[in-house]
Amino acid sequence: MIEPKTIDAILEKVRKEKPLVHNITNVVVTNFTANGLLAIGASPVMAYAKEEVADMAKIAGALVLNIGTLNEENVEAMLLAGKSANKHGVPVIFDPVGAGATKYRTETAQKIVKELEITAVRGNAAEVANVVGESWSIKGVDSGDGEGDIIELAVKAAKQLNTIAVITGKQDIVSDGETTYICKNGNSLLTKVTGAGCLLTSVIGAFCAVEKDYVRASAAALAVYGSAAELAAEGIEGPGSFQIEFLNNLYTISADNIQKLSALEEVSHV
Ligand code: ATP
Ligand code: TZP
Ligand code: MG
Ligand code: MG
């Protein structure tokens, strides 16, 4: 069980410590990710050059790797940054955007999890399934129609990849293979804003930068993020104003809000 006050304490640590989050992410979501990280209290940097990524990852509180618009140059940079982060004990959060949509994405995602020690992998069910060699359907970078047990998938992925698996959608699951949480916070307007998943991956990075119990950090990030979305959606007509209100609520979400809204529960294993 993770109490709302524990979730708030991790959020307050992010706001106080303003951890540097090094992102090697995609061209679609760069600005939204940087603004979202600033709103939650972290300090974002996007750095991609192979000449500097190892140095940047070394001084960061977390490294976020995202293959949304991958190319060979970026993949090389991700591996260099990831190896530096691993060497210096910096948590590495991986977003396998679109894994399963093309052979190149699937193989690159599998190469990244093989060559690096990944602290947490965060994706939709199809992406995470494809990283572990299951072929759930995916439509470009969006989840496909595949149905399966996402709790089972998260536990399997965590064990197979020796990482924390975070699977998101209408309900979110986080598991290290032993301890598993379900988070029911969120709002469907998040599916109408591109980069809502990518930003979440970076927010998990910010939480892991300040809380070394990474399962707890990831679960807390899900509850804060989903609760901020619920607050933002109140009285909103569509995705444009929701996107702005969501940033506002990442900035203003309070202990009281978290106490009232947090819908995070531990899943008992059978
Ligand atoms: P996809 O490409 O499948 O949309 P994604 O990488 O954008 O994946 P999501 O699964 O959409 O990531 O997760 C981003 C955030 O949106 C999470 O906080 C998640 O809980 C929330 N979310 C996604 N779908 C819904 C939904 N139908 N209702 C409520 N919240 C949702
Ligand atoms: N195309 C390549 S990356 C990207 C798109 C639309 C952004 C995906 O962002 P998210 O967070 O998975 O919705
Ligand atoms: Mg989405
Ligand atoms: Mg995504």
PDB file of C-alpha atoms and ligand atoms in Angstrom:
ATOM      1  CA  MET A   1       0.000   0.000   0.000  1.00  0.00           C
ATOM      2  CA  ILE A   2       1.306   3.463  -0.853  1.00  0.00           C
ATOM      3  CA  GLU A   3      -0.435   6.121   1.234  1.00  0.00           C
ATOM      4  CA  PRO A   4      -1.419   9.464  -0.357  1.00  0.00           C
ATOM      5  CA  LYS A   5       0.951  11.224   2.037  1.00  0.00           C
ATOM      6  CA  THR A   6       3.840   9.114   0.718  1.00  0.00           C
ATOM      7  CA  ILE A   7       2.877  10.046  -2.844  1.00  0.00           C
ATOM      8  CA  ASP A   8       2.778  13.711  -1.886  1.00  0.00           C
ATOM      9  CA  ALA A   9       6.135  13.456  -0.095  1.00  0.00           C
ATOM     10  CA  ILE A  10       7.796  12.200  -3.309  1.00  0.00           C
ATOM     11  CA  LEU A  11       6.142  14.991  -5.328  1.00  0.00           C
ATOM     12  CA  GLU A  12       7.355  17.567  -2.798  1.00  0.00           C
ATOM     13  CA  LYS A  13      10.868  16.142  -3.073  1.00  0.00           C
ATOM     14  CA  VAL A  14      10.736  16.668  -6.851  1.00  0.00           C
ATOM     15  CA  ARG A  15       9.573  20.261  -6.306  1.00  0.00           C
ATOM     16  CA  LYS A  16      12.306  20.903  -3.730  1.00  0.00           C
ATOM     17  CA  GLU A  17      15.238  19.156  -5.405  1.00  0.00           C
ATOM     18  CA  LYS A  18      14.304  20.022  -9.034  1.00  0.00           C
ATOM     19  CA  PRO A  19      16.158  16.995 -10.435  1.00  0.00           C
ATOM     20  CA  LEU A  20      17.840  17.277 -13.819  1.00  0.00           C
ATOM     21  CA  VAL A  21      16.085  14.909 -16.242  1.00  0.00           C
ATOM     22  CA  HIS A  22      18.088  14.164 -19.376  1.00  0.00           C
ATOM     23  CA  ASN A  23      15.757  13.257 -22.242  1.00  0.00           C
ATOM     24  CA  ILE A  24      16.676  11.743 -25.586  1.00  0.00           C
ATOM     25  CA  THR A  25      13.166  11.837 -26.961  1.00  0.00           C
ATOM     26  CA  ASN A  26      11.192  12.273 -30.158  1.00  0.00           C
ATOM     27  CA  VAL A  27      10.667  15.399 -32.236  1.00  0.00           C
ATOM     28  CA  VAL A  28       6.880  15.390 -31.687  1.00  0.00           C
ATOM     29  CA  VAL A  29       6.883  15.794 -27.918  1.00  0.00           C
ATOM     30  CA  THR A  30      10.053  17.692 -27.070  1.00  0.00           C
ATOM     31  CA  ASN A  31       8.483  21.006 -26.061  1.00  0.00           C
ATOM     32  CA  PHE A  32       5.506  19.457 -24.250  1.00  0.00           C
ATOM     33  CA  THR A  33       7.855  17.159 -22.309  1.00  0.00           C
ATOM     34  CA  ALA A  34      10.105  20.036 -21.251  1.00  0.00           C
ATOM     35  CA  ASN A  35       7.111  22.147 -20.172  1.00  0.00           C
ATOM     36  CA  GLY A  36       5.498  19.249 -18.309  1.00  0.00           C
ATOM     37  CA  LEU A  37       8.727  18.514 -16.431  1.00  0.00           C
ATOM     38  CA  LEU A  38       9.057  22.170 -15.487  1.00  0.00           C
ATOM     39  CA  ALA A  39       5.433  22.227 -14.316  1.00  0.00           C
ATOM     40  CA  ILE A  40       5.932  19.241 -12.009  1.00  0.00           C
ATOM     41  CA  GLY A  41       9.061  20.871 -10.596  1.00  0.00           C
ATOM     42  CA  ALA A  42      11.877  19.058 -12.412  1.00  0.00           C
ATOM     43  CA  SER A  43      14.615  20.521 -14.577  1.00  0.00           C
ATOM     44  CA  PRO A  44      14.533  19.177 -18.155  1.00  0.00           C
ATOM     45  CA  VAL A  45      17.350  18.976 -20.654  1.00  0.00           C
ATOM     46  CA  MET A  46      17.250  17.528 -24.150  1.00  0.00           C
ATOM     47  CA  ALA A  47      20.737  16.539 -25.324  1.00  0.00           C
ATOM     48  CA  TYR A  48      21.366  14.264 -28.296  1.00  0.00           C
ATOM     49  CA  ALA A  49      24.926  14.757 -29.596  1.00  0.00           C
ATOM     50  CA  LYS A  50      27.097  11.675 -29.205  1.00  0.00           C
ATOM     51  CA  GLU A  51      29.915  14.040 -28.187  1.00  0.00           C
ATOM     52  CA  GLU A  52      28.058  15.070 -24.979  1.00  0.00           C
ATOM     53  CA  VAL A  53      25.389  12.519 -24.012  1.00  0.00           C
ATOM     54  CA  ALA A  54      27.644  10.480 -21.696  1.00  0.00           C
ATOM     55  CA  ASP A  55      28.650  13.632 -19.784  1.00  0.00           C
ATOM     56  CA  MET A  56      25.055  14.859 -19.518  1.00  0.00           C
ATOM     57  CA  ALA A  57      23.681  11.482 -18.383  1.00  0.00           C
ATOM     58  CA  LYS A  58      26.373  11.284 -15.704  1.00  0.00           C
ATOM     59  CA  ILE A  59      25.231  14.499 -13.998  1.00  0.00           C
ATOM     60  CA  ALA A  60      21.484  13.873 -14.423  1.00  0.00           C
ATOM     61  CA  GLY A  61      19.071  12.621 -11.760  1.00  0.00           C
ATOM     62  CA  ALA A  62      17.471  10.397 -14.407  1.00  0.00           C
ATOM     63  CA  LEU A  63      17.897   9.544 -18.084  1.00  0.00           C
ATOM     64  CA  VAL A  64      14.829   9.066 -20.298  1.00  0.00           C
ATOM     65  CA  LEU A  65      15.169   7.228 -23.620  1.00  0.00           C
ATOM     66  CA  ASN A  66      12.288   7.435 -26.105  1.00  0.00           C
ATOM     67  CA  ILE A  67      12.317   5.885 -29.596  1.00  0.00           C
ATOM     68  CA  GLY A  68       9.308   7.812 -30.970  1.00  0.00           C
ATOM     69  CA  THR A  69      11.175   9.194 -33.998  1.00  0.00           C
ATOM     70  CA  LEU A  70      14.252   7.000 -33.853  1.00  0.00           C
ATOM     71  CA  ASN A  71      17.183   7.015 -36.263  1.00  0.00           C
ATOM     72  CA  GLU A  72      20.607   5.409 -36.113  1.00  0.00           C
ATOM     73  CA  GLU A  73      22.292   8.528 -34.782  1.00  0.00           C
ATOM     74  CA  ASN A  74      19.828   8.813 -31.887  1.00  0.00           C
ATOM     75  CA  VAL A  75      20.024   5.130 -31.090  1.00  0.00           C
ATOM     76  CA  GLU A  76      23.827   5.382 -30.890  1.00  0.00           C
ATOM     77  CA  ALA A  77      23.420   8.382 -28.570  1.00  0.00           C
ATOM     78  CA  MET A  78      20.893   6.476 -26.425  1.00  0.00           C
ATOM     79  CA  LEU A  79      23.307   3.577 -25.944  1.00  0.00           C
ATOM     80  CA  LEU A  80      26.194   5.909 -25.056  1.00  0.00           C
ATOM     81  CA  ALA A  81      24.033   7.867 -22.612  1.00  0.00           C
ATOM     82  CA  GLY A  82      22.540   4.686 -21.155  1.00  0.00           C
ATOM     83  CA  LYS A  83      25.947   3.090 -20.535  1.00  0.00           C
ATOM     84  CA  SER A  84      27.145   6.254 -18.799  1.00  0.00           C
ATOM     85  CA  ALA A  85      23.977   6.377 -16.668  1.00  0.00           C
ATOM     86  CA  ASN A  86      24.398   2.709 -15.731  1.00  0.00           C
ATOM     87  CA  LYS A  87      28.034   3.277 -14.769  1.00  0.00           C
ATOM     88  CA  HIS A  88      27.139   6.217 -12.520  1.00  0.00           C
ATOM     89  CA  GLY A  89      23.989   4.792 -10.895  1.00  0.00           C
ATOM     90  CA  VAL A  90      21.587   7.120 -12.711  1.00  0.00           C
ATOM     91  CA  PRO A  91      18.141   5.531 -13.262  1.00  0.00           C
ATOM     92  CA  VAL A  92      17.234   4.922 -16.916  1.00  0.00           C
ATOM     93  CA  ILE A  93      13.580   5.039 -17.976  1.00  0.00           C
ATOM     94  CA  PHE A  94      12.707   3.667 -21.419  1.00  0.00           C
ATOM     95  CA  ASP A  95       9.655   4.455 -23.603  1.00  0.00           C
ATOM     96  CA  PRO A  96       9.492   1.948 -26.490  1.00  0.00           C
ATOM     97  CA  VAL A  97       7.153   4.121 -28.594  1.00  0.00           C
ATOM     98  CA  GLY A  98       5.648   2.118 -31.452  1.00  0.00           C
ATOM     99  CA  ALA A  99       7.456  -1.156 -30.664  1.00  0.00           C
ATOM    100  CA  GLY A 100       5.666  -3.763 -32.760  1.00  0.00           C
ATOM    101  CA  ALA A 101       4.650  -1.308 -35.496  1.00  0.00           C
ATOM    102  CA  THR A 102       7.805  -1.881 -37.566  1.00  0.00           C
ATOM    103  CA  LYS A 103      10.639  -4.409 -37.441  1.00  0.00           C
ATOM    104  CA  TYR A 104      13.152  -1.588 -36.900  1.00  0.00           C
ATOM    105  CA  ARG A 105      11.313  -0.269 -33.820  1.00  0.00           C
ATOM    106  CA  THR A 106      10.849  -3.720 -32.310  1.00  0.00           C
ATOM    107  CA  GLU A 107      14.469  -4.726 -32.871  1.00  0.00           C
ATOM    108  CA  THR A 108      15.807  -1.402 -31.580  1.00  0.00           C
ATOM    109  CA  ALA A 109      13.645  -1.578 -28.443  1.00  0.00           C
ATOM    110  CA  GLN A 110      14.869  -5.131 -27.810  1.00  0.00           C
ATOM    111  CA  LYS A 111      18.484  -4.050 -28.360  1.00  0.00           C
ATOM    112  CA  ILE A 112      18.140  -1.198 -25.847  1.00  0.00           C
ATOM    113  CA  VAL A 113      16.725  -3.432 -23.111  1.00  0.00           C
ATOM    114  CA  LYS A 114      19.432  -6.025 -23.823  1.00  0.00           C
ATOM    115  CA  GLU A 115      22.410  -3.680 -23.820  1.00  0.00           C
ATOM    116  CA  LEU A 116      21.363  -1.388 -20.956  1.00  0.00           C
ATOM    117  CA  GLU A 117      20.187  -1.875 -17.398  1.00  0.00           C
ATOM    118  CA  ILE A 118      16.752  -0.308 -17.616  1.00  0.00           C
ATOM    119  CA  THR A 119      15.221   0.898 -14.345  1.00  0.00           C
ATOM    120  CA  ALA A 120      11.687   1.093 -15.748  1.00  0.00           C
ATOM    121  CA  VAL A 121      10.062   0.567 -19.123  1.00  0.00           C
ATOM    122  CA  ARG A 122       6.824   2.539 -19.701  1.00  0.00           C
ATOM    123  CA  GLY A 123       4.540   1.957 -22.650  1.00  0.00           C
ATOM    124  CA  ASN A 124       1.092   0.906 -23.711  1.00  0.00           C
ATOM    125  CA  ALA A 125       0.295  -2.809 -23.499  1.00  0.00           C
ATOM    126  CA  ALA A 126       1.143  -3.549 -27.126  1.00  0.00           C
ATOM    127  CA  GLU A 127       4.516  -1.811 -26.907  1.00  0.00           C
ATOM    128  CA  VAL A 128       5.557  -3.620 -23.745  1.00  0.00           C
ATOM    129  CA  ALA A 129       4.284  -6.937 -25.155  1.00  0.00           C
ATOM    130  CA  ASN A 130       6.343  -6.509 -28.317  1.00  0.00           C
ATOM    131  CA  VAL A 131       9.489  -5.689 -26.327  1.00  0.00           C
ATOM    132  CA  VAL A 132       9.159  -9.091 -24.617  1.00  0.00           C
ATOM    133  CA  GLY A 133       8.531 -10.888 -27.913  1.00  0.00           C
ATOM    134  CA  GLU A 134       4.730 -11.086 -27.916  1.00  0.00           C
ATOM    135  CA  SER A 135       2.997  -9.715 -31.002  1.00  0.00           C
ATOM    136  CA  TRP A 136       0.071  -7.635 -29.720  1.00  0.00           C
ATOM    137  CA  SER A 137      -1.342  -5.395 -32.432  1.00  0.00           C
ATOM    138  CA  ILE A 138      -0.376  -1.734 -32.515  1.00  0.00           C
ATOM    139  CA  LYS A 139      -1.503   1.115 -34.774  1.00  0.00           C
ATOM    140  CA  GLY A 140       1.534   3.319 -35.422  1.00  0.00           C
ATOM    141  CA  VAL A 141       2.361   4.656 -31.974  1.00  0.00           C
ATOM    142  CA  ASP A 142      -1.117   4.104 -30.523  1.00  0.00           C
ATOM    143  CA  SER A 143      -2.372   1.003 -28.763  1.00  0.00           C
ATOM    144  CA  GLY A 144      -4.105  -1.483 -31.031  1.00  0.00           C
ATOM    145  CA  ASP A 145      -7.118  -3.676 -30.432  1.00  0.00           C
ATOM    146  CA  GLY A 146      -5.241  -6.489 -28.678  1.00  0.00           C
ATOM    147  CA  GLU A 147      -6.823  -7.709 -25.488  1.00  0.00           C
ATOM    148  CA  GLY A 148      -4.891  -9.494 -22.824  1.00  0.00           C
ATOM    149  CA  ASP A 149      -4.228  -9.570 -19.131  1.00  0.00           C
ATOM    150  CA  ILE A 150      -2.128  -6.463 -18.509  1.00  0.00           C
ATOM    151  CA  ILE A 151      -1.279  -7.480 -14.939  1.00  0.00           C
ATOM    152  CA  GLU A 152       0.106 -10.783 -16.191  1.00  0.00           C
ATOM    153  CA  LEU A 153       1.987  -8.955 -18.954  1.00  0.00           C
ATOM    154  CA  ALA A 154       3.522  -6.447 -16.529  1.00  0.00           C
ATOM    155  CA  VAL A 155       4.718  -9.206 -14.189  1.00  0.00           C
ATOM    156  CA  LYS A 156       6.141 -11.194 -17.118  1.00  0.00           C
ATOM    157  CA  ALA A 157       7.887  -8.141 -18.624  1.00  0.00           C
ATOM    158  CA  ALA A 158       9.365  -7.129 -15.275  1.00  0.00           C
ATOM    159  CA  LYS A 159      10.772 -10.611 -14.680  1.00  0.00           C
ATOM    160  CA  GLN A 160      12.002 -11.174 -18.229  1.00  0.00           C
ATOM    161  CA  LEU A 161      13.677  -7.772 -18.565  1.00  0.00           C
ATOM    162  CA  ASN A 162      14.745  -7.531 -14.914  1.00  0.00           C
ATOM    163  CA  THR A 163      13.145  -4.098 -14.723  1.00  0.00           C
ATOM    164  CA  ILE A 164      10.032  -2.322 -13.525  1.00  0.00           C
ATOM    165  CA  ALA A 165       7.260  -2.585 -16.101  1.00  0.00           C
ATOM    166  CA  VAL A 166       4.777   0.284 -16.304  1.00  0.00           C
ATOM    167  CA  ILE A 167       1.855  -0.425 -18.635  1.00  0.00           C
ATOM    168  CA  THR A 168      -0.594   2.415 -19.192  1.00  0.00           C
ATOM    169  CA  GLY A 169      -4.037   2.836 -20.695  1.00  0.00           C
ATOM    170  CA  LYS A 170      -7.449   3.272 -19.081  1.00  0.00           C
ATOM    171  CA  GLN A 171      -5.866   1.658 -16.038  1.00  0.00           C
ATOM    172  CA  ASP A 172      -2.151   1.647 -15.326  1.00  0.00           C
ATOM    173  CA  ILE A 173      -0.077  -1.199 -13.900  1.00  0.00           C
ATOM    174  CA  VAL A 174       3.376  -1.042 -12.340  1.00  0.00           C
ATOM    175  CA  SER A 175       5.273  -4.171 -11.355  1.00  0.00           C
ATOM    176  CA  ASP A 176       8.782  -5.281 -10.504  1.00  0.00           C
ATOM    177  CA  GLY A 177       7.656  -8.893 -10.860  1.00  0.00           C
ATOM    178  CA  GLU A 178       7.041  -9.256  -7.112  1.00  0.00           C
ATOM    179  CA  THR A 179       5.083  -6.180  -6.068  1.00  0.00           C
ATOM    180  CA  THR A 180       2.376  -4.880  -8.380  1.00  0.00           C
ATOM    181  CA  TYR A 181       0.135  -1.817  -8.230  1.00  0.00           C
ATOM    182  CA  ILE A 182      -2.866  -0.741 -10.270  1.00  0.00           C
ATOM    183  CA  CYS A 183      -3.635   2.953 -10.700  1.00  0.00           C
ATOM    184  CA  LYS A 184      -7.099   3.964 -11.817  1.00  0.00           C
ATOM    185  CA  ASN A 185      -6.435   7.704 -12.095  1.00  0.00           C
ATOM    186  CA  GLY A 186      -6.559   9.453 -15.468  1.00  0.00           C
ATOM    187  CA  ASN A 187      -8.927  10.992 -17.979  1.00  0.00           C
ATOM    188  CA  SER A 188      -9.683   9.978 -21.560  1.00  0.00           C
ATOM    189  CA  LEU A 189      -8.710  13.468 -22.783  1.00  0.00           C
ATOM    190  CA  LEU A 190      -5.121  12.347 -22.215  1.00  0.00           C
ATOM    191  CA  THR A 191      -5.557  10.131 -25.282  1.00  0.00           C
ATOM    192  CA  LYS A 192      -6.250  13.273 -27.373  1.00  0.00           C
ATOM    193  CA  VAL A 193      -2.993  15.018 -26.518  1.00  0.00           C
ATOM    194  CA  THR A 194       0.093  13.748 -28.300  1.00  0.00           C
ATOM    195  CA  GLY A 195       2.933  13.114 -25.921  1.00  0.00           C
ATOM    196  CA  ALA A 196       0.793  12.388 -22.865  1.00  0.00           C
ATOM    197  CA  GLY A 197       2.500   9.002 -22.598  1.00  0.00           C
ATOM    198  CA  CYS A 198       5.971  10.352 -23.400  1.00  0.00           C
ATOM    199  CA  LEU A 199       5.651  13.076 -20.758  1.00  0.00           C
ATOM    200  CA  LEU A 200       4.504  10.487 -18.220  1.00  0.00           C
ATOM    201  CA  THR A 201       7.671   8.471 -18.913  1.00  0.00           C
ATOM    202  CA  SER A 202       9.750  11.588 -18.190  1.00  0.00           C
ATOM    203  CA  VAL A 203       7.737  12.354 -15.032  1.00  0.00           C
ATOM    204  CA  ILE A 204       8.488   8.810 -13.841  1.00  0.00           C
ATOM    205  CA  GLY A 205      12.140   9.733 -14.458  1.00  0.00           C
ATOM    206  CA  ALA A 206      11.781  12.821 -12.242  1.00  0.00           C
ATOM    207  CA  PHE A 207      10.198  10.737  -9.454  1.00  0.00           C
ATOM    208  CA  CYS A 208      12.906   8.031  -9.723  1.00  0.00           C
ATOM    209  CA  ALA A 209      15.541  10.786  -9.463  1.00  0.00           C
ATOM    210  CA  VAL A 210      14.406  11.619  -5.919  1.00  0.00           C
ATOM    211  CA  GLU A 211      13.086   8.247  -4.608  1.00  0.00           C
ATOM    212  CA  LYS A 212      15.340   5.212  -4.792  1.00  0.00           C
ATOM    213  CA  ASP A 213      12.462   2.781  -4.208  1.00  0.00           C
ATOM    214  CA  TYR A 214      11.760   2.877  -7.934  1.00  0.00           C
ATOM    215  CA  VAL A 215       8.488   0.885  -7.838  1.00  0.00           C
ATOM    216  CA  ARG A 216       7.145   3.294  -5.253  1.00  0.00           C
ATOM    217  CA  ALA A 217       8.432   6.265  -7.283  1.00  0.00           C
ATOM    218  CA  SER A 218       6.816   4.990 -10.506  1.00  0.00           C
ATOM    219  CA  ALA A 219       3.495   4.245  -8.820  1.00  0.00           C
ATOM    220  CA  ALA A 220       3.463   7.678  -7.172  1.00  0.00           C
ATOM    221  CA  ALA A 221       4.141   9.320 -10.543  1.00  0.00           C
ATOM    222  CA  LEU A 222       1.137   7.497 -12.056  1.00  0.00           C
ATOM    223  CA  ALA A 223      -1.186   8.648  -9.261  1.00  0.00           C
ATOM    224  CA  VAL A 224      -0.039  12.289  -9.417  1.00  0.00           C
ATOM    225  CA  TYR A 225      -0.174  12.396 -13.214  1.00  0.00           C
ATOM    226  CA  GLY A 226      -3.604  10.786 -13.485  1.00  0.00           C
ATOM    227  CA  SER A 227      -5.011  12.920 -10.663  1.00  0.00           C
ATOM    228  CA  ALA A 228      -3.730  16.097 -12.349  1.00  0.00           C
ATOM    229  CA  ALA A 229      -5.517  14.973 -15.519  1.00  0.00           C
ATOM    230  CA  GLU A 230      -8.778  14.461 -13.585  1.00  0.00           C
ATOM    231  CA  LEU A 231      -8.526  17.960 -12.102  1.00  0.00           C
ATOM    232  CA  ALA A 232      -7.663  19.450 -15.503  1.00  0.00           C
ATOM    233  CA  ALA A 233     -10.639  17.845 -17.228  1.00  0.00           C
ATOM    234  CA  GLU A 234     -13.216  19.534 -14.979  1.00  0.00           C
ATOM    235  CA  GLY A 235     -15.332  21.831 -17.167  1.00  0.00           C
ATOM    236  CA  ILE A 236     -13.051  21.433 -20.192  1.00  0.00           C
ATOM    237  CA  GLU A 237     -14.480  21.206 -23.720  1.00  0.00           C
ATOM    238  CA  GLY A 238     -11.642  19.652 -25.671  1.00  0.00           C
ATOM    239  CA  PRO A 239      -7.976  18.728 -26.068  1.00  0.00           C
ATOM    240  CA  GLY A 240      -6.633  22.251 -26.678  1.00  0.00           C
ATOM    241  CA  SER A 241      -7.646  23.786 -23.394  1.00  0.00           C
ATOM    242  CA  PHE A 242      -7.162  20.437 -21.609  1.00  0.00           C
ATOM    243  CA  GLN A 243      -3.476  20.417 -22.586  1.00  0.00           C
ATOM    244  CA  ILE A 244      -2.963  23.843 -20.994  1.00  0.00           C
ATOM    245  CA  GLU A 245      -5.042  23.008 -17.895  1.00  0.00           C
ATOM    246  CA  PHE A 246      -3.140  19.758 -17.489  1.00  0.00           C
ATOM    247  CA  LEU A 247       0.181  21.637 -17.326  1.00  0.00           C
ATOM    248  CA  ASN A 248      -1.416  24.048 -14.830  1.00  0.00           C
ATOM    249  CA  ASN A 249      -2.557  21.149 -12.644  1.00  0.00           C
ATOM    250  CA  LEU A 250       0.814  19.387 -12.725  1.00  0.00           C
ATOM    251  CA  TYR A 251       2.080  22.665 -11.264  1.00  0.00           C
ATOM    252  CA  THR A 252      -0.651  23.219  -8.666  1.00  0.00           C
ATOM    253  CA  ILE A 253      -1.674  19.701  -7.572  1.00  0.00           C
ATOM    254  CA  SER A 254      -1.698  19.617  -3.774  1.00  0.00           C
ATOM    255  CA  ALA A 255      -1.494  17.104  -0.934  1.00  0.00           C
ATOM    256  CA  ASP A 256      -5.222  17.633  -0.439  1.00  0.00           C
ATOM    257  CA  ASN A 257      -5.953  16.834  -4.119  1.00  0.00           C
ATOM    258  CA  ILE A 258      -3.845  13.669  -3.894  1.00  0.00           C
ATOM    259  CA  GLN A 259      -5.537  12.625  -0.644  1.00  0.00           C
ATOM    260  CA  LYS A 260      -8.974  12.936  -2.287  1.00  0.00           C
ATOM    261  CA  LEU A 261      -8.186  11.535  -5.743  1.00  0.00           C
ATOM    262  CA  SER A 262      -5.370   8.970  -5.535  1.00  0.00           C
ATOM    263  CA  ALA A 263      -6.658   5.614  -6.793  1.00  0.00           C
ATOM    264  CA  LEU A 264      -3.582   3.465  -6.356  1.00  0.00           C
ATOM    265  CA  GLU A 265      -3.967  -0.075  -5.027  1.00  0.00           C
ATOM    266  CA  GLU A 266      -1.626  -2.993  -4.529  1.00  0.00           C
ATOM    267  CA  VAL A 267      -2.555  -6.079  -6.540  1.00  0.00           C
ATOM    268  CA  SER A 268      -2.321  -9.307  -4.607  1.00  0.00           C
ATOM    269  CA  HIS A 269      -0.565 -12.027  -6.564  1.00  0.00           C
ATOM    270  CA  VAL A 270      -2.064 -15.494  -6.833  1.00  0.00           C
TER     271      VAL A 270
HETATM  272  P1  ATP B   1      -1.071   5.213 -26.503  1.00  0.00           P
HETATM  273  O1  ATP B   1      -0.203   5.542 -27.676  1.00  0.00           O
HETATM  274  O2  ATP B   1      -1.627   3.846 -26.520  1.00  0.00           O
HETATM  275  O3  ATP B   1      -2.090   6.291 -26.248  1.00  0.00           O
HETATM  276  P2  ATP B   1       0.702   6.441 -24.658  1.00  0.00           P
HETATM  277  O4  ATP B   1       2.159   6.242 -24.743  1.00  0.00           O
HETATM  278  O5  ATP B   1       0.126   7.722 -25.137  1.00  0.00           O
HETATM  279  O6  ATP B   1      -0.036   5.216 -25.282  1.00  0.00           O
HETATM  280  P3  ATP B   1      -1.120   6.153 -22.527  1.00  0.00           P
HETATM  281  O7  ATP B   1      -1.385   4.717 -22.300  1.00  0.00           O
HETATM  282  O8  ATP B   1      -2.103   6.902 -23.327  1.00  0.00           O
HETATM  283  O9  ATP B   1       0.339   6.324 -23.132  1.00  0.00           O
HETATM  284  O10 ATP B   1      -0.904   6.800 -21.093  1.00  0.00           O
HETATM  285  C1  ATP B   1      -0.706   8.176 -20.887  1.00  0.00           C
HETATM  286  C2  ATP B   1      -1.616   8.616 -19.749  1.00  0.00           C
HETATM  287  O11 ATP B   1      -2.964   8.589 -20.225  1.00  0.00           O
HETATM  288  C3  ATP B   1      -1.585   7.720 -18.521  1.00  0.00           C
HETATM  289  O12 ATP B   1      -1.647   8.527 -17.375  1.00  0.00           O
HETATM  290  C4  ATP B   1      -2.858   6.888 -18.633  1.00  0.00           C
HETATM  291  O13 ATP B   1      -3.372   6.505 -17.382  1.00  0.00           O
HETATM  292  C5  ATP B   1      -3.786   7.860 -19.307  1.00  0.00           C
HETATM  293  N1  ATP B   1      -4.846   7.236 -20.099  1.00  0.00           N
HETATM  294  C6  ATP B   1      -4.708   6.580 -21.268  1.00  0.00           C
HETATM  295  N2  ATP B   1      -5.887   6.139 -21.726  1.00  0.00           N
HETATM  296  C7  ATP B   1      -6.816   6.533 -20.824  1.00  0.00           C
HETATM  297  C8  ATP B   1      -8.241   6.384 -20.721  1.00  0.00           C
HETATM  298  N3  ATP B   1      -8.948   5.757 -21.659  1.00  0.00           N
HETATM  299  N4  ATP B   1      -8.853   6.925 -19.638  1.00  0.00           N
HETATM  300  C9  ATP B   1      -8.156   7.562 -18.692  1.00  0.00           C
HETATM  301  N5  ATP B   1      -6.810   7.761 -18.726  1.00  0.00           N
HETATM  302  C10 ATP B   1      -6.145   7.241 -19.783  1.00  0.00           C
HETATM  303  N1  TZP B   2       4.743   9.806 -33.742  1.00  0.00           N
HETATM  304  C1  TZP B   2       5.966   9.450 -33.413  1.00  0.00           C
HETATM  305  S1  TZP B   2       6.351   9.757 -31.796  1.00  0.00           S
HETATM  306  C2  TZP B   2       4.786  10.370 -31.512  1.00  0.00           C
HETATM  307  C3  TZP B   2       4.038  10.326 -32.687  1.00  0.00           C
HETATM  308  C4  TZP B   2       2.657  10.802 -32.862  1.00  0.00           C
HETATM  309  C5  TZP B   2       4.362  10.863 -30.175  1.00  0.00           C
HETATM  310  C6  TZP B   2       3.759   9.770 -29.354  1.00  0.00           C
HETATM  311  O1  TZP B   2       3.473  10.247 -28.062  1.00  0.00           O
HETATM  312  P1  TZP B   2       2.577   9.426 -27.028  1.00  0.00           P
HETATM  313  O2  TZP B   2       2.989   9.956 -25.711  1.00  0.00           O
HETATM  314  O3  TZP B   2       2.925   7.994 -27.191  1.00  0.00           O
HETATM  315  O4  TZP B   2       1.152   9.729 -27.343  1.00  0.00           O
HETATM  316 MG    MG B   3      -1.921   8.033 -25.135  1.00  0.00          MG
HETATM  317 MG    MG B   4       3.534   6.440 -26.219  1.00  0.00          MG
END
